[in-house]
CSV table of C-alpha atoms in Angstrom, one decimal:
chain,number,residue,atom,x,y,z
A,1,UNK,CA,41.0,45.9,67.1
A,2,UNK,CA,42.8,42.6,67.4
A,3,UNK,CA,43.9,40.1,64.9
A,4,UNK,CA,41.3,38.2,63.0
A,5,UNK,CA,41.7,34.0,63.0
A,6,UNK,CA,39.9,32.3,60.1
A,7,UNK,CA,38.0,29.3,61.5
A,8,UNK,CA,39.1,26.1,59.4
A,9,UNK,CA,35.7,24.8,58.9
A,10,UNK,CA,34.6,27.6,56.6
A,11,UNK,CA,37.8,27.6,54.3
A,12,UNK,CA,36.2,25.9,51.3
A,13,UNK,CA,33.1,28.3,51.0
A,14,UNK,CA,33.8,30.9,48.2
A,15,UNK,CA,30.8,32.8,49.3
A,16,UNK,CA,32.4,33.8,52.8
A,17,UNK,CA,34.4,33.0,55.7
A,18,UNK,CA,33.8,32.5,59.4
A,19,UNK,CA,36.5,34.1,61.5
A,20,UNK,CA,37.1,35.2,65.4
A,21,UNK,CA,38.3,38.4,66.3
A,22,UNK,CA,38.7,39.6,70.2
A,23,UNK,CA,37.0,36.3,70.9
A,24,UNK,CA,34.0,37.2,69.1
A,25,UNK,CA,32.5,35.2,65.9
A,26,UNK,CA,31.9,36.8,62.6
A,27,UNK,CA,31.0,35.7,59.1
A,28,UNK,CA,32.5,37.6,56.3
A,29,UNK,CA,30.2,37.8,53.2
A,30,UNK,CA,31.9,38.1,50.0
A,31,UNK,CA,31.0,40.4,47.1
A,32,UNK,CA,30.6,37.5,45.1
A,33,UNK,CA,27.7,36.4,47.0
A,34,UNK,CA,25.6,40.1,46.7
A,35,UNK,CA,23.0,38.7,44.6
A,36,UNK,CA,22.2,35.8,47.1
A,37,UNK,CA,22.5,37.5,50.0
A,38,UNK,CA,20.4,40.6,48.8
A,39,UNK,CA,17.5,37.9,47.8
A,40,UNK,CA,17.9,36.1,51.1
A,41,UNK,CA,17.2,39.2,53.2
A,42,UNK,CA,14.8,41.3,51.0
A,43,UNK,CA,12.2,38.4,49.7
A,44,UNK,CA,11.6,37.5,53.5
A,45,UNK,CA,13.2,34.1,53.6
A,46,UNK,CA,15.6,35.2,56.3
A,47,UNK,CA,12.8,36.3,58.4
A,48,UNK,CA,10.6,33.5,57.9
A,49,UNK,CA,13.6,31.0,58.8
A,50,UNK,CA,14.6,32.8,61.9
A,51,UNK,CA,11.1,33.4,62.9
A,52,UNK,CA,10.6,29.3,63.0
A,53,UNK,CA,14.1,28.8,64.5
A,54,UNK,CA,15.5,27.2,61.6
A,55,UNK,CA,18.3,29.8,60.8
A,56,UNK,CA,20.6,31.2,63.2
A,57,UNK,CA,20.0,34.9,63.4
A,58,UNK,CA,22.5,37.7,62.6
A,59,UNK,CA,23.1,41.3,62.7
A,60,UNK,CA,25.1,43.3,60.4
A,61,UNK,CA,28.1,45.0,62.0
A,62,UNK,CA,30.8,47.5,61.2
A,63,UNK,CA,34.0,45.5,61.8
A,64,UNK,CA,37.1,45.2,59.8
A,65,UNK,CA,36.8,42.1,57.2
A,66,UNK,CA,39.2,39.3,57.2
A,67,UNK,CA,39.9,39.8,53.6
A,68,UNK,CA,39.1,43.4,52.6
A,69,UNK,CA,39.4,43.0,49.0
A,70,UNK,CA,36.7,40.5,48.9
A,71,UNK,CA,34.3,41.6,51.5
A,72,UNK,CA,30.9,42.6,50.8
A,73,UNK,CA,29.9,43.1,54.5
A,74,UNK,CA,30.1,41.4,58.1
A,75,UNK,CA,27.7,39.3,60.0
A,76,UNK,CA,27.7,38.7,63.7
A,77,UNK,CA,25.6,35.6,64.0
A,78,UNK,CA,24.2,34.2,67.3
A,79,UNK,CA,27.0,32.0,68.6
A,80,UNK,CA,26.0,28.2,69.2
A,81,UNK,CA,27.6,27.4,72.7
A,82,UNK,CA,28.8,24.1,71.7
A,83,UNK,CA,29.6,22.9,68.0
A,84,UNK,CA,28.7,19.0,67.7
A,85,UNK,CA,29.3,16.8,64.6
A,86,UNK,CA,27.0,14.4,62.9
A,87,UNK,CA,29.0,11.4,64.3
A,88,UNK,CA,28.2,12.4,67.7
A,89,UNK,CA,24.6,12.5,67.2
A,90,UNK,CA,22.0,9.8,68.5
A,91,UNK,CA,19.6,8.5,65.8
A,92,UNK,CA,16.7,11.0,66.8
A,93,UNK,CA,19.0,13.9,66.2
A,94,UNK,CA,20.1,12.8,63.0
A,95,UNK,CA,16.4,12.5,61.9
A,96,UNK,CA,15.5,15.9,63.6
A,97,UNK,CA,18.5,17.5,61.8
A,98,UNK,CA,17.5,15.8,58.4
A,99,UNK,CA,14.2,16.8,58.6
A,100,UNK,CA,15.1,20.4,59.4
A,101,UNK,CA,17.2,20.7,56.1
A,102,UNK,CA,14.3,19.6,54.2
A,103,UNK,CA,12.1,22.0,55.7
A,104,UNK,CA,14.4,24.8,55.1
A,105,UNK,CA,14.7,23.6,51.4
A,106,UNK,CA,10.7,23.7,51.1
A,107,UNK,CA,10.6,27.2,52.5
A,108,UNK,CA,13.5,28.3,50.6
A,109,UNK,CA,11.6,27.2,47.3
A,110,UNK,CA,8.4,29.4,48.3
A,111,UNK,CA,10.9,32.5,48.3
A,112,UNK,CA,12.6,31.8,44.9
A,113,UNK,CA,15.5,30.3,46.5
A,114,UNK,CA,17.1,26.9,47.4
A,115,UNK,CA,19.9,25.4,49.2
A,116,UNK,CA,23.2,24.9,47.3
A,117,UNK,CA,24.5,22.7,49.8
A,118,UNK,CA,23.2,20.1,52.6
A,119,UNK,CA,26.1,19.6,54.7
A,120,UNK,CA,25.0,18.1,58.1
A,121,UNK,CA,28.1,20.1,59.6
A,122,UNK,CA,26.0,23.3,58.8
A,123,UNK,CA,23.0,22.0,61.3
A,124,UNK,CA,23.8,22.6,65.0
A,125,UNK,CA,21.9,22.4,68.0
A,126,UNK,CA,20.9,25.3,69.7
A,127,UNK,CA,18.7,25.4,72.8
A,128,UNK,CA,18.0,21.8,72.3
A,129,UNK,CA,16.7,22.1,68.5
A,130,UNK,CA,18.5,22.0,64.8
A,131,UNK,CA,19.1,25.0,63.4
A,132,UNK,CA,21.2,26.1,60.1
A,133,UNK,CA,24.2,27.8,60.8
A,134,UNK,CA,25.6,28.6,57.4
A,135,UNK,CA,23.7,31.8,56.2
A,136,UNK,CA,25.4,31.6,52.9
A,137,UNK,CA,23.9,28.1,52.0
A,138,UNK,CA,21.3,29.7,49.8
A,139,UNK,CA,21.0,30.4,46.0
A,140,UNK,CA,18.6,31.9,43.8
A,141,UNK,CA,16.6,29.0,42.2
A,142,UNK,CA,16.3,28.9,38.3
A,143,UNK,CA,13.7,27.2,36.7
A,144,UNK,CA,14.4,23.7,35.5
A,145,UNK,CA,17.6,23.3,37.5
A,146,UNK,CA,18.2,20.4,39.6
A,147,UNK,CA,18.7,20.3,43.2
A,148,UNK,CA,22.5,20.7,43.3
A,149,UNK,CA,22.5,19.5,47.0
A,150,UNK,CA,20.5,16.5,46.4
A,151,UNK,CA,23.6,13.8,46.7
A,152,UNK,CA,25.2,15.8,49.6
A,153,UNK,CA,21.7,15.4,51.2
A,154,UNK,CA,21.4,11.7,50.7
A,155,UNK,CA,25.2,11.1,51.8
A,156,UNK,CA,24.9,13.3,54.7
A,157,UNK,CA,21.7,12.5,56.3
A,158,UNK,CA,19.5,9.9,54.4
A,159,UNK,CA,22.2,7.2,54.2
A,160,UNK,CA,23.5,7.4,58.0
A,161,UNK,CA,19.8,7.5,59.0
A,162,UNK,CA,18.9,4.4,56.9
A,163,UNK,CA,22.1,2.4,58.2
A,164,UNK,CA,21.4,3.2,61.9
A,165,UNK,CA,17.5,1.9,61.5
A,166,UNK,CA,18.1,-0.9,59.2
A,167,UNK,CA,21.6,-2.3,59.9
A,168,UNK,CA,23.0,-1.0,63.2
A,169,UNK,CA,22.7,2.0,65.7
A,170,UNK,CA,26.2,2.6,65.6
A,171,UNK,CA,26.8,3.3,62.0
A,172,UNK,CA,26.3,7.0,62.3
A,173,UNK,CA,29.8,7.1,63.4
A,174,UNK,CA,31.0,6.3,59.9
A,175,UNK,CA,30.5,10.1,59.4
A,176,UNK,CA,33.8,10.4,61.3
A,177,UNK,CA,35.6,8.4,58.4
A,178,UNK,CA,33.6,10.1,55.6
A,179,UNK,CA,33.5,13.6,56.2
A,180,UNK,CA,31.9,14.3,52.9
A,181,UNK,CA,29.2,12.0,53.7
A,182,UNK,CA,28.8,8.1,53.4
A,183,UNK,CA,29.3,7.2,49.8
A,184,UNK,CA,26.1,6.0,48.0
A,185,UNK,CA,27.7,2.6,46.7
A,186,UNK,CA,29.5,2.0,50.3
A,187,UNK,CA,25.8,2.2,51.9
A,188,UNK,CA,24.1,0.1,48.9
A,189,UNK,CA,26.7,-2.7,49.9
A,190,UNK,CA,26.0,-2.5,53.7
A,191,UNK,CA,22.2,-2.1,53.5
A,192,UNK,CA,20.1,-5.5,53.6
A,193,UNK,CA,18.7,-6.7,50.2
A,194,UNK,CA,15.4,-6.3,51.3
A,195,UNK,CA,15.8,-2.3,51.0
A,196,UNK,CA,15.7,-2.9,47.4
A,197,UNK,CA,11.9,-3.3,47.7
A,198,UNK,CA,11.5,0.2,49.5
A,199,UNK,CA,10.7,2.6,46.8
A,200,UNK,CA,12.6,5.8,48.6
A,201,UNK,CA,15.9,3.5,49.5
A,202,UNK,CA,15.8,2.2,46.0
A,203,UNK,CA,15.7,5.8,44.4
A,204,UNK,CA,17.7,7.8,46.7
A,205,UNK,CA,20.4,5.1,47.9
A,206,UNK,CA,20.8,2.3,45.3
A,207,UNK,CA,19.8,3.7,42.0
A,208,UNK,CA,21.2,7.1,42.8
A,209,UNK,CA,24.5,5.2,43.5
A,210,UNK,CA,24.5,3.0,40.6
A,211,UNK,CA,24.1,6.0,38.5
A,212,UNK,CA,26.7,8.0,40.2
A,213,UNK,CA,29.2,5.2,39.9
A,214,UNK,CA,28.5,4.2,36.5
A,215,UNK,CA,28.1,7.9,35.4
A,216,UNK,CA,24.8,6.8,33.3
A,217,UNK,CA,22.6,9.2,31.7
A,218,UNK,CA,20.3,8.7,34.4
A,219,UNK,CA,22.5,10.6,36.5
A,220,UNK,CA,22.0,13.7,34.5
A,221,UNK,CA,19.2,16.2,34.7
A,222,UNK,CA,16.4,15.3,31.9
A,223,UNK,CA,16.4,17.5,28.8
A,224,UNK,CA,14.0,20.4,29.5
A,225,UNK,CA,15.4,20.4,33.4
A,226,UNK,CA,13.7,19.4,36.6
A,227,UNK,CA,10.4,21.0,37.1
A,228,UNK,CA,9.7,22.9,40.5
A,229,UNK,CA,7.0,20.3,41.2
A,230,UNK,CA,9.5,17.3,40.5
A,231,UNK,CA,12.0,19.0,42.9
A,232,UNK,CA,9.3,19.5,45.6
A,233,UNK,CA,8.5,15.8,45.0
A,234,UNK,CA,12.1,14.8,45.6
A,235,UNK,CA,12.1,16.6,48.9
A,236,UNK,CA,8.7,15.4,49.9
A,237,UNK,CA,10.1,11.6,49.1
A,238,UNK,CA,12.8,12.1,51.3
A,239,UNK,CA,10.8,13.6,54.0
A,240,UNK,CA,8.3,11.0,54.2
A,241,UNK,CA,11.1,8.1,54.1
A,242,UNK,CA,12.9,9.9,56.9
A,243,UNK,CA,9.9,10.2,59.0
A,244,UNK,CA,9.0,6.8,58.8
A,245,UNK,CA,12.2,5.3,59.8
A,246,UNK,CA,12.4,3.9,63.4
A,247,UNK,CA,15.4,1.9,65.4
A,248,UNK,CA,15.1,-1.8,65.4
A,249,UNK,CA,16.9,-2.0,68.9
A,250,UNK,CA,15.0,-0.8,71.8
A,251,UNK,CA,17.2,-2.0,74.7
A,252,UNK,CA,20.9,-1.8,75.2
A,253,UNK,CA,23.3,-2.8,78.0
A,254,UNK,CA,23.3,0.7,79.7
A,255,UNK,CA,19.9,2.1,78.4
A,256,UNK,CA,18.3,0.7,81.5
A,257,UNK,CA,21.3,1.3,83.9
A,258,UNK,CA,19.2,3.2,86.5
A,259,UNK,CA,16.5,0.7,86.5
A,260,UNK,CA,19.2,-1.9,87.5
A,261,UNK,CA,21.5,-0.6,90.0
A,262,UNK,CA,23.2,-2.0,93.1
A,263,UNK,CA,22.3,1.2,95.1
A,264,UNK,CA,19.7,0.9,97.7
A,265,UNK,CA,17.1,3.5,97.5
A,266,UNK,CA,18.6,5.4,100.3
A,267,UNK,CA,21.9,5.3,98.7
A,268,UNK,CA,20.6,6.4,95.5
A,269,UNK,CA,18.7,9.5,97.2
A,270,UNK,CA,22.0,10.6,99.0
A,271,UNK,CA,23.8,10.5,95.9
A,272,UNK,CA,21.5,12.7,94.2
A,273,UNK,CA,21.3,15.1,97.0
A,274,UNK,CA,25.3,15.0,97.4
A,275,UNK,CA,25.9,15.7,93.5
A,276,UNK,CA,23.2,18.6,93.5
A,277,UNK,CA,24.9,20.1,96.3
A,278,UNK,CA,28.5,19.8,94.8
A,279,UNK,CA,27.3,21.3,91.3
A,280,UNK,CA,25.9,24.3,93.5
A,281,UNK,CA,29.2,24.9,95.2
A,282,UNK,CA,31.2,25.2,91.8
A,283,UNK,CA,28.6,27.6,90.7
A,284,UNK,CA,29.4,26.7,86.8
A,285,UNK,CA,28.3,28.3,83.6
A,286,UNK,CA,28.7,25.0,81.7
A,287,UNK,CA,28.5,21.5,83.1
A,288,UNK,CA,29.7,18.2,81.1
A,289,UNK,CA,28.6,14.6,82.4
A,290,UNK,CA,30.9,12.1,81.2
A,291,UNK,CA,29.1,8.9,81.2
A,292,UNK,CA,25.9,10.3,81.5
A,293,UNK,CA,23.6,7.5,80.8
A,294,UNK,CA,20.2,8.6,80.3
A,295,UNK,CA,20.8,12.0,82.0
A,296,UNK,CA,19.4,11.7,85.3
A,297,UNK,CA,22.4,13.3,87.2
A,298,UNK,CA,22.6,15.7,84.0
A,299,UNK,CA,19.2,17.2,84.9
A,300,UNK,CA,20.6,18.2,88.4
A,301,UNK,CA,22.4,21.1,86.6
A,302,UNK,CA,20.3,21.6,83.5
A,303,UNK,CA,17.1,21.8,85.6
A,304,UNK,CA,18.8,24.7,87.3
A,305,UNK,CA,19.3,26.6,84.0
A,306,UNK,CA,22.9,25.6,83.6
A,307,UNK,CA,23.8,24.4,79.9
A,308,UNK,CA,24.7,20.9,80.1
A,309,UNK,CA,26.3,18.2,77.9
A,310,UNK,CA,25.2,14.9,78.6
A,311,UNK,CA,28.1,12.5,76.9
A,312,UNK,CA,27.5,8.4,76.9
A,313,UNK,CA,29.1,5.8,74.8
A,314,UNK,CA,25.9,3.8,74.2
A,315,UNK,CA,23.8,5.3,71.3
A,316,UNK,CA,20.5,4.0,72.8
A,317,UNK,CA,21.1,5.7,76.2
A,318,UNK,CA,21.8,9.0,74.3
A,319,UNK,CA,18.6,8.2,72.3
A,320,UNK,CA,16.6,7.6,75.5
A,321,UNK,CA,18.0,11.1,76.7
A,322,UNK,CA,17.2,12.9,73.7
A,323,UNK,CA,13.7,11.6,73.7
A,324,UNK,CA,13.2,12.9,77.3
A,325,UNK,CA,14.5,16.4,76.4
A,326,UNK,CA,11.8,16.6,73.7
A,327,UNK,CA,9.1,15.4,75.8
A,328,UNK,CA,10.2,17.9,78.8
A,329,UNK,CA,10.8,20.9,76.3
A,330,UNK,CA,14.4,21.1,77.5
A,331,UNK,CA,16.6,23.8,76.2
A,332,UNK,CA,19.8,23.4,78.6
A,333,UNK,CA,20.4,19.8,78.2
A,334,UNK,CA,22.1,18.3,75.0
A,335,UNK,CA,23.0,14.7,75.0
A,336,UNK,CA,25.7,13.4,72.7
A,337,UNK,CA,27.6,9.9,71.8
A,338,UNK,CA,31.1,10.1,72.9
A,339,UNK,CA,33.6,7.2,73.5
A,340,UNK,CA,35.9,8.5,76.3
A,341,UNK,CA,38.5,5.8,75.3
A,342,UNK,CA,38.7,7.3,71.9
A,343,UNK,CA,37.3,10.7,72.0
A,344,UNK,CA,36.8,13.0,68.8
A,345,UNK,CA,40.2,14.1,67.4
A,346,UNK,CA,41.1,16.9,65.3
A,347,UNK,CA,40.1,15.7,61.7
A,348,UNK,CA,39.7,16.8,58.0
A,349,UNK,CA,42.3,18.9,56.0
A,350,UNK,CA,45.6,19.2,58.1
A,351,UNK,CA,43.7,17.5,61.1
A,352,UNK,CA,41.9,21.2,61.8
A,353,UNK,CA,38.9,21.2,59.8
A,354,UNK,CA,36.8,20.0,62.6
A,355,UNK,CA,38.0,20.4,66.1
A,356,UNK,CA,38.9,17.9,68.6
A,357,UNK,CA,36.7,17.4,71.8
A,358,UNK,CA,39.6,19.1,73.9
A,359,UNK,CA,39.5,22.2,71.3
A,360,UNK,CA,35.7,22.5,72.1
A,361,UNK,CA,35.9,22.1,75.8
A,362,UNK,CA,34.0,24.8,77.5
A,363,UNK,CA,33.0,23.5,80.8
A,364,UNK,CA,33.7,24.8,84.3
A,365,UNK,CA,32.6,21.6,85.9
A,366,UNK,CA,32.8,17.9,84.5
A,367,UNK,CA,31.0,15.2,86.5
A,368,UNK,CA,32.4,11.6,86.0
A,369,UNK,CA,30.1,9.4,88.1
A,370,UNK,CA,30.3,5.6,87.8
A,371,UNK,CA,33.0,5.9,85.1
A,372,UNK,CA,36.2,5.6,86.4
A,373,UNK,CA,36.2,1.9,87.2
A,374,UNK,CA,35.3,1.6,83.5
A,375,UNK,CA,38.0,3.8,82.4
A,376,UNK,CA,40.5,2.0,84.8
A,377,UNK,CA,39.7,-1.6,84.6
A,378,UNK,CA,37.9,-2.1,81.1
A,379,UNK,CA,40.4,0.1,79.3
A,380,UNK,CA,43.5,-0.4,81.7
A,381,UNK,CA,43.9,3.3,82.2
A,382,UNK,CA,46.1,4.2,85.0
A,383,UNK,CA,44.5,6.7,87.2
A,384,UNK,CA,47.3,9.4,86.3
A,385,UNK,CA,46.1,9.3,82.7
A,386,UNK,CA,42.3,9.6,83.8
A,387,UNK,CA,43.6,12.7,85.8
A,388,UNK,CA,45.4,14.5,83.1
A,389,UNK,CA,42.4,13.9,80.8
A,390,UNK,CA,40.0,15.5,83.1
A,391,UNK,CA,42.5,18.3,83.9
A,392,UNK,CA,42.3,19.3,80.3
A,393,UNK,CA,38.6,19.6,80.4
A,394,UNK,CA,37.5,21.7,83.3
A,395,UNK,CA,38.5,23.2,86.7
A,396,UNK,CA,36.0,21.6,88.8
A,397,UNK,CA,35.5,17.6,88.7
A,398,UNK,CA,33.0,15.9,90.5
A,399,UNK,CA,33.9,12.2,90.4
A,400,UNK,CA,32.7,8.8,91.9
A,401,UNK,CA,35.2,6.4,93.1
A,402,UNK,CA,34.1,2.6,93.4
A,403,UNK,CA,36.1,0.2,95.3
A,404,UNK,CA,37.0,-3.5,94.1
A,405,UNK,CA,34.7,-4.8,96.6
A,406,UNK,CA,31.6,-3.2,95.2
A,407,UNK,CA,29.4,-5.5,93.0
A,408,UNK,CA,29.9,-3.9,89.8
A,409,UNK,CA,33.5,-4.3,89.9
A,410,UNK,CA,33.4,-7.7,91.2
A,411,UNK,CA,31.5,-8.6,88.0
A,412,UNK,CA,33.9,-6.6,85.8
A,413,UNK,CA,36.7,-8.9,87.3
A,414,UNK,CA,34.8,-12.1,87.4
A,415,UNK,CA,35.8,-13.2,83.7
A,416,UNK,CA,39.5,-11.7,83.9
A,417,UNK,CA,42.7,-11.5,85.8
A,418,UNK,CA,42.9,-8.8,88.6
A,419,UNK,CA,46.0,-6.9,87.4
A,420,UNK,CA,44.8,-3.7,89.2
A,421,UNK,CA,46.7,-3.8,92.3
A,422,UNK,CA,46.8,0.3,92.2
A,423,UNK,CA,43.2,0.5,91.9
A,424,UNK,CA,42.4,1.5,95.4
A,425,UNK,CA,40.9,4.7,97.1
A,426,UNK,CA,44.5,6.0,98.4
A,427,UNK,CA,46.2,5.7,94.8
A,428,UNK,CA,43.0,7.5,93.3
A,429,UNK,CA,43.4,10.2,95.8
A,430,UNK,CA,47.2,10.5,95.3
A,431,UNK,CA,47.0,10.7,91.5
A,432,UNK,CA,44.5,13.4,91.7
A,433,UNK,CA,46.7,15.4,94.4
A,434,UNK,CA,49.3,15.9,91.6
A,435,UNK,CA,46.9,18.2,89.6
A,436,UNK,CA,43.9,18.9,91.8
A,437,UNK,CA,43.2,20.1,95.5
A,438,UNK,CA,40.6,17.9,97.1
A,439,UNK,CA,37.6,20.3,98.1
A,440,UNK,CA,35.1,17.6,99.4
A,441,UNK,CA,35.0,13.8,100.2
A,442,UNK,CA,31.6,12.2,100.8
A,443,UNK,CA,30.7,8.4,101.4
A,444,UNK,CA,27.5,7.6,100.2
A,445,UNK,CA,25.0,6.1,102.8
A,446,UNK,CA,24.6,2.5,102.6
A,447,UNK,CA,27.3,2.1,100.0
A,448,UNK,CA,30.9,1.7,99.5
A,449,UNK,CA,31.1,4.3,96.9
A,450,UNK,CA,32.7,7.9,97.5
A,451,UNK,CA,31.9,11.2,95.6
A,452,UNK,CA,34.5,13.7,95.5
A,453,UNK,CA,34.9,17.3,94.4
A,454,UNK,CA,38.3,18.1,93.1
A,455,UNK,CA,39.5,22.0,92.0
A,456,UNK,CA,42.3,21.9,89.5
A,457,UNK,CA,45.5,23.6,90.7
A,458,UNK,CA,46.3,26.9,89.1
């Protein structure tokens, strides 16, 4: 067999390591985790969680381990097609991931186990729903023991959800700075004073943060320990508080984009038909839609059973898209928050603990509809840079060019000097010609806009 390559995101776990061998994903379970793994499998907890879709299933396989001296056995888990990070989630996804984690903790306690950590990075979205991917997150519950994952849960889930609900929807992105979770004292300084009157916020953030910072005796487990009922009460308190949290903001600049477009009904219908046909021609296994808004065009791929990632800068547009996926019970569409002017870089230890967007690229076809004018004019990006960016993501690009005579571009230039002499159809095509081959060029009916299909050169 080929060489094994450890996955950087799991190197801190003494219980085991995730690694790749011959392109397949495996998890080594270390000898030190023997008791916990046996309890997980023999108690019925694994069966219960996998049957409810809360834990990623695995099979035990005979594969050479990563570290033979430490290895107990090797698991081959079901592989999540795309690994996302908490700061790329919308509010509703954060809530869903948090509630799934608490549900897992409740069920684990029924089987005499508990979560030893509650990292948001251990939750991924598989077939549109949150699932725990770290099989080694459990330990045997001991009477009187506190929930060791409590602080981590608060910093990874409760704090960002509170900040998004009570302050600003964009504050979930703070998780990109604080990889170990947003510190409680930082959250306390940002949250409005009125949150002191909310019992869950006061206990789990303000008081918790004060005790942690001051090392007060309150932060230590009480004499006699924490009873199982008290531990269940903490979990129930967090669960109830998170369920009640809702967004204050209901409208953003782009969330109602399709209701306020300059397309005629005929032009819009033509664009939908064109995009659907071009998706079919590229026969993709995976599609990425950049600047997807609420996912109308993304669904032209996902409704055909093609796994599709729908990225947008506007977290409320992504929220609207996420709500639709729930209402429609969709499994092939995954909305995410992404600023393509500042996409996710490699971060964490040695800048490799969490992969960059490019390192996770897995699409055959990328769509960039009504996006290029924002990149070129709002961000001053030359066409050459945009082309290079797209070439790193996929083989096929379905892209829309919007000329300066279009009302949206006119509006963008109304309050600034036009310093974009090269922003024209000819320069656009010339830039793509350096890395791509033009397959189709279609002018939209009753519109000045053009949709292109390019295929990357070998």
